[in-house]
Each structure stands twice: as C-alpha cells, then as structure tokens.
PDB file of C-alpha atoms in Angstrom:
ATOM      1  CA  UNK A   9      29.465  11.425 -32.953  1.00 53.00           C
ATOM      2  CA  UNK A  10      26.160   9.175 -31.984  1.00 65.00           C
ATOM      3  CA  UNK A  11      23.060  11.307 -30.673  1.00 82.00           C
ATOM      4  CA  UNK A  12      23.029  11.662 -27.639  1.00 89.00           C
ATOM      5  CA  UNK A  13      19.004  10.992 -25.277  1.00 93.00           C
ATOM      6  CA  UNK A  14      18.003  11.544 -21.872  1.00 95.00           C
ATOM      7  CA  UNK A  15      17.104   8.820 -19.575  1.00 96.00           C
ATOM      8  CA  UNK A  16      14.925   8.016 -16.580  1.00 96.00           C
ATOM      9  CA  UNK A  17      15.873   5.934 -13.933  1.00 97.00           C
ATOM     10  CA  UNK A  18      13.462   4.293 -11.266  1.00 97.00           C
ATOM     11  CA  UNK A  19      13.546   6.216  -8.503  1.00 96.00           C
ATOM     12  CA  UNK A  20      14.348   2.441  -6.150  1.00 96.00           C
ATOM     13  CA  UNK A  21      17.207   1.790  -8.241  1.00 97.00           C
ATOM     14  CA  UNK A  22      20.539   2.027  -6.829  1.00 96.00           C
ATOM     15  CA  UNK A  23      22.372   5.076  -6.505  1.00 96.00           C
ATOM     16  CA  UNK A  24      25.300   3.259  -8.163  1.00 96.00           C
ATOM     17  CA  UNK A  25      22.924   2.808 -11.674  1.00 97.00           C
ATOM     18  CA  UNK A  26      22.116   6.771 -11.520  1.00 97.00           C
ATOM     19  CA  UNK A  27      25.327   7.518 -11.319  1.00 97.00           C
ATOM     20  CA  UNK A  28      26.858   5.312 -14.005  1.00 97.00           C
ATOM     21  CA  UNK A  29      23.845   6.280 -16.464  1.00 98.00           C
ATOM     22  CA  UNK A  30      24.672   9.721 -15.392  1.00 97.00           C
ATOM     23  CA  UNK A  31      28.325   9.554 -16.419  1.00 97.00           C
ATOM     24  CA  UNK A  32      27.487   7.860 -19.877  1.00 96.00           C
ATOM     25  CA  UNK A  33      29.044  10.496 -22.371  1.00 95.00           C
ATOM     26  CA  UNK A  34      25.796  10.357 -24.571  1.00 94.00           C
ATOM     27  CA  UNK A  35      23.671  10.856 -21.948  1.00 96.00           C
ATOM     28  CA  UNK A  36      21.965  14.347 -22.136  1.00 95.00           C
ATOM     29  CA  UNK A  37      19.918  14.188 -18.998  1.00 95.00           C
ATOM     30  CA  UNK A  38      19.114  11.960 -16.203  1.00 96.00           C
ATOM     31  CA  UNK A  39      15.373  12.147 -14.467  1.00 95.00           C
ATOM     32  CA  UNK A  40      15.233  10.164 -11.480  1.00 96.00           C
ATOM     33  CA  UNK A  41      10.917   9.003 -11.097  1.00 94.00           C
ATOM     34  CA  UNK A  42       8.762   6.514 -10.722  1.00 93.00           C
ATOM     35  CA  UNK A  43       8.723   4.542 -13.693  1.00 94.00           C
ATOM     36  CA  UNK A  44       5.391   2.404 -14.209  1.00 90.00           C
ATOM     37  CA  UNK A  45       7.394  -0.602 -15.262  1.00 93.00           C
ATOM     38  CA  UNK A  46      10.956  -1.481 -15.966  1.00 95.00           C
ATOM     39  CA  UNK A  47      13.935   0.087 -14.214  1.00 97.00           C
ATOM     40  CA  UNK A  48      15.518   2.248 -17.301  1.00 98.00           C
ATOM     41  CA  UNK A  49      13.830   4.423 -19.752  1.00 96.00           C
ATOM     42  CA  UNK A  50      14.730   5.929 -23.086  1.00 95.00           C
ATOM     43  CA  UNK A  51      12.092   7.684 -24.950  1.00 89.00           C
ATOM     44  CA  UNK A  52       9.730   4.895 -25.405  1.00 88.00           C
ATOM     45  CA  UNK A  53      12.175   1.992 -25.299  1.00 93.00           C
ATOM     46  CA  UNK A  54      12.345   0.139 -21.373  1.00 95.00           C
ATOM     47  CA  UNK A  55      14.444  -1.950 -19.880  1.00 98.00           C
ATOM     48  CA  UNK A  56      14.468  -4.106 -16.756  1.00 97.00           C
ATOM     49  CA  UNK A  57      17.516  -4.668 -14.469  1.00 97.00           C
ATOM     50  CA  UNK A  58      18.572  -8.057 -12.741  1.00 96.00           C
ATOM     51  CA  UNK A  59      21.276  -9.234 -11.473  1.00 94.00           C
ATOM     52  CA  UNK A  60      22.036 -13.074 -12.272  1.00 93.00           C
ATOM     53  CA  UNK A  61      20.316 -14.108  -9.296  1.00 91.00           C
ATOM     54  CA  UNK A  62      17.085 -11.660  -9.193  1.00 91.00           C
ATOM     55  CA  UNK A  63      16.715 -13.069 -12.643  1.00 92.00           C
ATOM     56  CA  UNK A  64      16.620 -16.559 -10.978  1.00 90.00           C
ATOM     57  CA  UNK A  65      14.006 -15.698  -8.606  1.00 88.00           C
ATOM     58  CA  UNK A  66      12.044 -13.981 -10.957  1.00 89.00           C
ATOM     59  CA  UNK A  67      11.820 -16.177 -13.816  1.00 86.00           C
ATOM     60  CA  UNK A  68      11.894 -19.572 -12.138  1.00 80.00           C
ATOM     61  CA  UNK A  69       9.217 -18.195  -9.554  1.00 70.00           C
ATOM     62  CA  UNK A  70      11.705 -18.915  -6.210  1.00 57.00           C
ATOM     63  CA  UNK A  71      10.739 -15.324  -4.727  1.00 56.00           C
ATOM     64  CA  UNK A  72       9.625 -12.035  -4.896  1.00 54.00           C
ATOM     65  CA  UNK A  73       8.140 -10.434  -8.023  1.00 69.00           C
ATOM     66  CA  UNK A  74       7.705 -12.515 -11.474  1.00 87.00           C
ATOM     67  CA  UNK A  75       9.741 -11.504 -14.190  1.00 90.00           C
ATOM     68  CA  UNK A  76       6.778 -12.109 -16.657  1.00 88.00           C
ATOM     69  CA  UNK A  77       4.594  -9.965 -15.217  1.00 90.00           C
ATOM     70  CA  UNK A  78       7.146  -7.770 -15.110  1.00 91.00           C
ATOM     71  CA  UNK A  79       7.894  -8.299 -18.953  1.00 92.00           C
ATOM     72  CA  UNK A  80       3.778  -7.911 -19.490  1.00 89.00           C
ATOM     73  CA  UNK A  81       3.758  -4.340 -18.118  1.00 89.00           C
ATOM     74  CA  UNK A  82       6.614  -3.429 -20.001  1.00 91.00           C
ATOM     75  CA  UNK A  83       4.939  -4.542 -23.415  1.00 86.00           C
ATOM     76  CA  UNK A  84       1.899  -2.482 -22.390  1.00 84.00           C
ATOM     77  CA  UNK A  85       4.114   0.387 -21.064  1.00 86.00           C
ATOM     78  CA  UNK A  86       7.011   1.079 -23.851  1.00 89.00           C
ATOM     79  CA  UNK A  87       7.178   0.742 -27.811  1.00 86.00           C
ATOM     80  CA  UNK A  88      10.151  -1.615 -27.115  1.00 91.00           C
ATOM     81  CA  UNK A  89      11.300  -3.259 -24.038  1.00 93.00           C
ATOM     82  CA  UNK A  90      14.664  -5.517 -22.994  1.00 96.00           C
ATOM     83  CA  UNK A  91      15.508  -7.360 -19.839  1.00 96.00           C
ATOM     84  CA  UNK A  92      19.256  -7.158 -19.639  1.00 97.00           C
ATOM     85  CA  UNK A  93      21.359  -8.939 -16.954  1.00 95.00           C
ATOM     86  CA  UNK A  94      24.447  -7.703 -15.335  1.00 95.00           C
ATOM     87  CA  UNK A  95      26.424 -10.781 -15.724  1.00 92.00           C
ATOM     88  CA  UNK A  96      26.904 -13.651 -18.415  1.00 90.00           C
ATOM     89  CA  UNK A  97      26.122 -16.904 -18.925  1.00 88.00           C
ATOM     90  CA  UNK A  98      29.072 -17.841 -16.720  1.00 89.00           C
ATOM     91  CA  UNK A  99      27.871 -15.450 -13.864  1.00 90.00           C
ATOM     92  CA  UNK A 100      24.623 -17.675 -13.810  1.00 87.00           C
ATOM     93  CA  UNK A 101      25.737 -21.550 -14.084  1.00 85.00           C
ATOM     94  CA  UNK A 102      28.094 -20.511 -11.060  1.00 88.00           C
ATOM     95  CA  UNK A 103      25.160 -19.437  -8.842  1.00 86.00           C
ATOM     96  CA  UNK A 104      24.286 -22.318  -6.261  1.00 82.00           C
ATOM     97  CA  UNK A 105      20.905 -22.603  -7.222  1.00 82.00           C
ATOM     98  CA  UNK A 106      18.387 -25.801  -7.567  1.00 81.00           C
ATOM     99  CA  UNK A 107      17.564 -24.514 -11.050  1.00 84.00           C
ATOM    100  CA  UNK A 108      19.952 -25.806 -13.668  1.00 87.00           C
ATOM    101  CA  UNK A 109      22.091 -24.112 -16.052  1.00 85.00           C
ATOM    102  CA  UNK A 110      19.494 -25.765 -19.003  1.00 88.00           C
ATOM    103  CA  UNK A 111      16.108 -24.161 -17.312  1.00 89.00           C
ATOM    104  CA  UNK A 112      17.694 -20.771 -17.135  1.00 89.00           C
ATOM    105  CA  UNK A 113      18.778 -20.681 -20.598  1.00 89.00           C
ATOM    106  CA  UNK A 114      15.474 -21.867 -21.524  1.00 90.00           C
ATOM    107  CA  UNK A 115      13.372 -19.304 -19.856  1.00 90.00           C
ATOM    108  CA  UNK A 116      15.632 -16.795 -21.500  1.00 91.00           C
ATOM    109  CA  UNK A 117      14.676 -18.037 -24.748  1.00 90.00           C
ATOM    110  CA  UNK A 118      11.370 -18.589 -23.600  1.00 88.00           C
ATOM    111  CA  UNK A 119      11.070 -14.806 -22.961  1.00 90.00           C
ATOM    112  CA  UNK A 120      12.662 -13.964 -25.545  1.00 89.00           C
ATOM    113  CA  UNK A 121      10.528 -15.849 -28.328  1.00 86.00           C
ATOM    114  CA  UNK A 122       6.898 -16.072 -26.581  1.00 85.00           C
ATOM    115  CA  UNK A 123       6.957 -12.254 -25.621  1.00 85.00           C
ATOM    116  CA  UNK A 124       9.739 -10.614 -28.111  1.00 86.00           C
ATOM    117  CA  UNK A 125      11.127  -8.955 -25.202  1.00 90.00           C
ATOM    118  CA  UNK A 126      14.959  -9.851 -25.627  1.00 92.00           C
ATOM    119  CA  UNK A 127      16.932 -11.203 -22.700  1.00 93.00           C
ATOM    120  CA  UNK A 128      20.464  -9.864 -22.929  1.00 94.00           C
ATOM    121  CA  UNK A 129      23.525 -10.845 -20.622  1.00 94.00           C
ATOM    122  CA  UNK A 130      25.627  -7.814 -20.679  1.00 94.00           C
ATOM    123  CA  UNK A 131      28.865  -9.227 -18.124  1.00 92.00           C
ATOM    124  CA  UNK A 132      28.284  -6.121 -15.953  1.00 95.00           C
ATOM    125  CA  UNK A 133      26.721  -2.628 -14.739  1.00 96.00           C
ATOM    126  CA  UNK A 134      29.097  -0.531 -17.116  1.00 95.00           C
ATOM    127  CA  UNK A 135      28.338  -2.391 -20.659  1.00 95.00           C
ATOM    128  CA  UNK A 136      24.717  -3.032 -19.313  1.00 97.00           C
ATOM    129  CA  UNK A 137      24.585   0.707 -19.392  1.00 97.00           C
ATOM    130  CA  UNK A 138      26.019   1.468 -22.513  1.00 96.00           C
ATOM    131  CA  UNK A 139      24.223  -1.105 -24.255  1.00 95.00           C
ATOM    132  CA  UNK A 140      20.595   0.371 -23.403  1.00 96.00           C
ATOM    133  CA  UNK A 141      21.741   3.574 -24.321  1.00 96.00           C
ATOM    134  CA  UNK A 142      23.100   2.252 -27.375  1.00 94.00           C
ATOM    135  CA  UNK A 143      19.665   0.731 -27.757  1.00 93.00           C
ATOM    136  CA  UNK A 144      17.999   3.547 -27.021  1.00 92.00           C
ATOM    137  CA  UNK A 145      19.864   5.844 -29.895  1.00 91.00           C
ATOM    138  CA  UNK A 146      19.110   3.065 -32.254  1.00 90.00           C
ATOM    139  CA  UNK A 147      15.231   3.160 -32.257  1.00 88.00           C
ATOM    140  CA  UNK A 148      15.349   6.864 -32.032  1.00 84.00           C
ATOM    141  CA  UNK A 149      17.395   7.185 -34.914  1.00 81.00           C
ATOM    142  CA  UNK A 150      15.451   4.197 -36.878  1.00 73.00           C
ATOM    143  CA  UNK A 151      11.878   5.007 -35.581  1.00 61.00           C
ATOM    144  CA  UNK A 152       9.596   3.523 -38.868  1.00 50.00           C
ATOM    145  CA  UNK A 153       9.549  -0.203 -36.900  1.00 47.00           C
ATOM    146  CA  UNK A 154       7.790   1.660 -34.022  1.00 45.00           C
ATOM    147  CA  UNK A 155       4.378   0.001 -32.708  1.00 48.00           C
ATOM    148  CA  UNK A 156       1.405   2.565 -31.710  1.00 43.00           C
ATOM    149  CA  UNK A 157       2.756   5.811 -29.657  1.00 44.00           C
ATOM    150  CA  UNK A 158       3.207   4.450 -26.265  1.00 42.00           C
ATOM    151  CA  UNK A 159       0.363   4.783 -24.491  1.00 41.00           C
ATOM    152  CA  UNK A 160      -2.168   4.221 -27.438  1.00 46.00           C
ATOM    153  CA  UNK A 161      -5.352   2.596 -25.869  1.00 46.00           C
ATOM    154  CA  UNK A 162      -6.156   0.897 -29.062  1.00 42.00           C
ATOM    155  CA  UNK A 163      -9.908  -0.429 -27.760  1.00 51.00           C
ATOM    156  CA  UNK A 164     -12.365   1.994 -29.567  1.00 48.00           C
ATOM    157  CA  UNK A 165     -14.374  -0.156 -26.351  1.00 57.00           C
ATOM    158  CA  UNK A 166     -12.979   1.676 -24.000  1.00 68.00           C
ATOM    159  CA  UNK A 167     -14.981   5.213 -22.921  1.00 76.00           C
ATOM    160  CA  UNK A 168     -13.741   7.864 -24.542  1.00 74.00           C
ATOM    161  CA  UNK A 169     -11.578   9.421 -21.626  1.00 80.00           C
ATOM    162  CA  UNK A 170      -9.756   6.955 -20.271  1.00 80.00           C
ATOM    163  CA  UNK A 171      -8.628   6.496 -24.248  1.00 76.00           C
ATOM    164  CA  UNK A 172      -7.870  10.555 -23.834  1.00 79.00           C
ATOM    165  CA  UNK A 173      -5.681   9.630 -20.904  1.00 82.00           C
ATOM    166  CA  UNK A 174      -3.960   6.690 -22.810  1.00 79.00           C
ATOM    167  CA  UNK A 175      -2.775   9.605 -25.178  1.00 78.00           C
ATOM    168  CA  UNK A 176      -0.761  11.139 -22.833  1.00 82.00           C
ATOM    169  CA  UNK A 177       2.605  11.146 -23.339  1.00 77.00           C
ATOM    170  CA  UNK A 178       4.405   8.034 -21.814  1.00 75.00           C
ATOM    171  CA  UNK A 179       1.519   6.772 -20.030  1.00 81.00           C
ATOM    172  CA  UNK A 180       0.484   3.025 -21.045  1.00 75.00           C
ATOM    173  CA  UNK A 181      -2.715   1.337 -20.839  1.00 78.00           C
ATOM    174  CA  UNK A 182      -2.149   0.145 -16.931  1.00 80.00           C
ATOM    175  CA  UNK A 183      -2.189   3.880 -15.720  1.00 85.00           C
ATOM    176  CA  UNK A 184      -4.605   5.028 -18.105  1.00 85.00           C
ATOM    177  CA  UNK A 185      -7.030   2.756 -16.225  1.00 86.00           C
ATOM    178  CA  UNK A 186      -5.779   3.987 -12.979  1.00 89.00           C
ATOM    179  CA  UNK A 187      -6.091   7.840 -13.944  1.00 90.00           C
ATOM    180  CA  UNK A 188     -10.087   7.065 -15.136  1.00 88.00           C
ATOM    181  CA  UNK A 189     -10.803   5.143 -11.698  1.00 90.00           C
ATOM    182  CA  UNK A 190      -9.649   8.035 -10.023  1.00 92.00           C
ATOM    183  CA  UNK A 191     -10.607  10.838 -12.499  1.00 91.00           C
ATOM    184  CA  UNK A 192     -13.398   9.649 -14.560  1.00 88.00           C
ATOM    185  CA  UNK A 193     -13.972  12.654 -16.191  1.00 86.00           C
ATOM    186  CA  UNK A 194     -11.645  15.043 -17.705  1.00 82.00           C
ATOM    187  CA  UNK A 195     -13.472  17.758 -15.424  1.00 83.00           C
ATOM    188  CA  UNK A 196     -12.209  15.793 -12.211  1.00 88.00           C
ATOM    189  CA  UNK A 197      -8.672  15.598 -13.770  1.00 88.00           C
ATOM    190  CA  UNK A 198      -8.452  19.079 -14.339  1.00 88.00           C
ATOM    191  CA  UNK A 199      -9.593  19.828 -10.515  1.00 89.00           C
ATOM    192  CA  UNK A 200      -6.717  17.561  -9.241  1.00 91.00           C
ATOM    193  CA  UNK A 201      -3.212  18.965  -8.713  1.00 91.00           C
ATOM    194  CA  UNK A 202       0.045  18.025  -9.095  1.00 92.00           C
ATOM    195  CA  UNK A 203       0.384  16.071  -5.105  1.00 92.00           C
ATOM    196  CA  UNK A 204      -2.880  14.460  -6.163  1.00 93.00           C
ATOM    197  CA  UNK A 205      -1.204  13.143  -8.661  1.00 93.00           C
ATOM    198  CA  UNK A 206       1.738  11.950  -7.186  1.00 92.00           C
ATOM    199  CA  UNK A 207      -0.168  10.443  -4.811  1.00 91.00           C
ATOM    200  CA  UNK A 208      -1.309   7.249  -7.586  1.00 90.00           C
ATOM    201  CA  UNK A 209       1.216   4.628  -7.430  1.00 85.00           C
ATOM    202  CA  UNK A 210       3.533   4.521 -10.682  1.00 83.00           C
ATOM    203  CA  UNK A 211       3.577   8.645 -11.151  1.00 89.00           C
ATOM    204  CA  UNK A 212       6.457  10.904  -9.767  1.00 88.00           C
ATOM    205  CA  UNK A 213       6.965  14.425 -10.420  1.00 88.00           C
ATOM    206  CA  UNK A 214       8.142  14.417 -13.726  1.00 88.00           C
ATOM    207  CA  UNK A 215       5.136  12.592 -14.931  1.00 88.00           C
ATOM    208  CA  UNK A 216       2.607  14.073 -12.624  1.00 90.00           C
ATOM    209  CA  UNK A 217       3.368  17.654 -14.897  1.00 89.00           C
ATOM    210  CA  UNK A 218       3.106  15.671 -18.023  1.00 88.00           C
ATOM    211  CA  UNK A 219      -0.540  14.871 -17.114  1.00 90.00           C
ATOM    212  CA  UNK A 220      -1.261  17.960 -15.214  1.00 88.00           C
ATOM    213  CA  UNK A 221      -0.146  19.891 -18.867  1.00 86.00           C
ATOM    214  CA  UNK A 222      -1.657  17.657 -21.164  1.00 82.00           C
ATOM    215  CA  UNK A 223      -5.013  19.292 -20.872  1.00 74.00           C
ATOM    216  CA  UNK A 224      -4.252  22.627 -19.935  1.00 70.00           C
ATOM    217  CA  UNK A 225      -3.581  23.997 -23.721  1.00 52.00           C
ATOM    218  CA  UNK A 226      -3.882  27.664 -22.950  1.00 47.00           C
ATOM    219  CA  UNK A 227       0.165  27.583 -21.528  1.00 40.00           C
ATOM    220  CA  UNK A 228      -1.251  27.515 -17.558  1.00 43.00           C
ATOM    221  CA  UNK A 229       2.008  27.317 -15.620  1.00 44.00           C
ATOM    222  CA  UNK A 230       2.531  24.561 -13.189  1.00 45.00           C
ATOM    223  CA  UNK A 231       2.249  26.068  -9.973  1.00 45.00           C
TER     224      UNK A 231
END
C-alpha cells in the first residue's frame, strides 16, 4: 500500500471536490482554507482546477481571471504545480467556442513548455482527483528534485524580515510581501492575533496558526 498525505482544498471550491478528495482512500486528512493560489494542495505540490471551458476563458483571455497569472502565483507559491482539466481533449473541441481546437492545444503546450507547469486532461472529477493525489505521493516519496522549501525568499535584497516571513511554512513570496506591509517588524507580528490574521486576503485559519506559531518558540498555545 501507497502512502497515504493530507490535502487542502480552497475553501470556494465546490462542495462536490471536498467531498470526492475526502473519500480518496489515501487521503489522510482534508483542510478546507484559503489557499494563496491554486485550488488543491499537497504538501508543497499545487494544482489548479478547470473545467474545459474555464480553461477556455482563462487561457485564451475571453473572461474572468487569466490562467497565467494564475500559473505565475502557483510557481511562486508551491515546489511543484499542475493545471489539470476535468475533461479530455474531446470534452474541449466539442465546446462551441470561437477558439479552435489548434489554439487550445497550443496554449496547453505553451504552458506547459514556457512555464513547466504541466497541463493535464484527466476525462473527469474522479481521475482528476486521484491523479493529484497520485502526484502528490510521488514527490513526497521522491523529494531530491525539490526546488527551494516553498516559501524561500531567495533575494538576500530583500530586508531581513520579510525574508523571515518567506520561511514560514507554506507561505510563498506573494504573502511574504503582504505579511511585511502589514507587519514590518517581527515585534508588530507578534502583537497581531490570529483574526488579524485572517483578516489578509489568501490566509484562513489553518494558516493564520502556522504564522501565529512560527515565532512563538517557547510552546505559547493558540488561544
């Protein structure tokens, strides 16, 4: 028998993924939070979510948010990320788009090769499930190709704190900027609590406690 990991879902995902993630039989644990990019998490391995058609909008800039942003903020947030698409190729030459069949297999590729975030059709919600976790296992149990921890702030440019905040665990460059322009110093950090936290966009509970701990070495209790 495989490990087994715990996963965290985006807390504006559909009920439907928690429960289907939650029903995995190597799942360990499911934490439901605010990721700060992607919709799935494993460890330090992301993954984004789209149907056939959110892909289309995304990618090929019709509407709402753009998939390579998206696919930016994962590279900055996780080790490893994926975009993986509940459907197949099929599932997106049948949708009655403007965009042909060519230009969406070529912005997969395009992803794929300019950002080395892999684009993976997976038919459905099921195998796109099993297939992170599968994922997920995989780098866990093969680590050495690992990047810098996530979170690293590499920059010996940046001031010394907000590379202390970049060190916490799971929390990438993007919200180690956004800690330091709220708490520049450790000081004001330590004087915030834990609905202070939550109140920055991209932290939930789960990792509100992982930054209200990370300085607190003495074994304060959360309160």
């Amino acid at each position: 028998m495989g490990m087994r990991v715990a996963v965290t879902v985006d807390d504006r995902e559909p009920s439907g993924l928690v429960e289907a993630v939650r029903e995995h039989p190597d799942v360990t644990e499911v934490v439901v939070d605010r990721l700060p990019s992607g919709d799935i998490a494993i460890d330090s391995i992301g993954f984004e979510r789209k149907t056939p058609r959110d892909y289309v909008s995304t990618a090929m800039g019709r509407s709402g948010p753009d998939l390579e942003e998206q696919v930016a903020r994962m590279a900055e947030s996780y080790d490893h990320s994926y975009v993986l698409l509940e459907g197949d190729f099929l599932d997106l030459e049948s949708l009655r788009t403007a965009v042909s069949p060519e230009s969406i297999r070529g912005s997969m590729a395009s992803i794929t090769a300019r950002h080395e975030v892999p684009v993976v059709p997976c038919t459905d919600r099921s195998r796109l499930v099993d297939f992170a976790i599968r994922l997920g296992r995989k780098h866990a149990e093969d680590p050495s190709s690992r990047r810098l921890p996530v979170g690293a702030v590499a920059s010996r440019r940046e001031p010394t704190t907000k590379r202390m905040y970049g060190c916490i665990d799971g929390i990438g460059p993007e919200l180690a900027t956004t800690l330091y322009e709220r708490y520049p110093t450790v000081e004001s950090l330590l004087a915030a609590d834990l609905e202070d936290l939550t109140r920055i966009d991209g932290i939930g509970e789960t990792r509100a406690e992982t930054i209200y701990a990370a300085f607190r070495n003495d074994g304060t209790e959360l309160e």
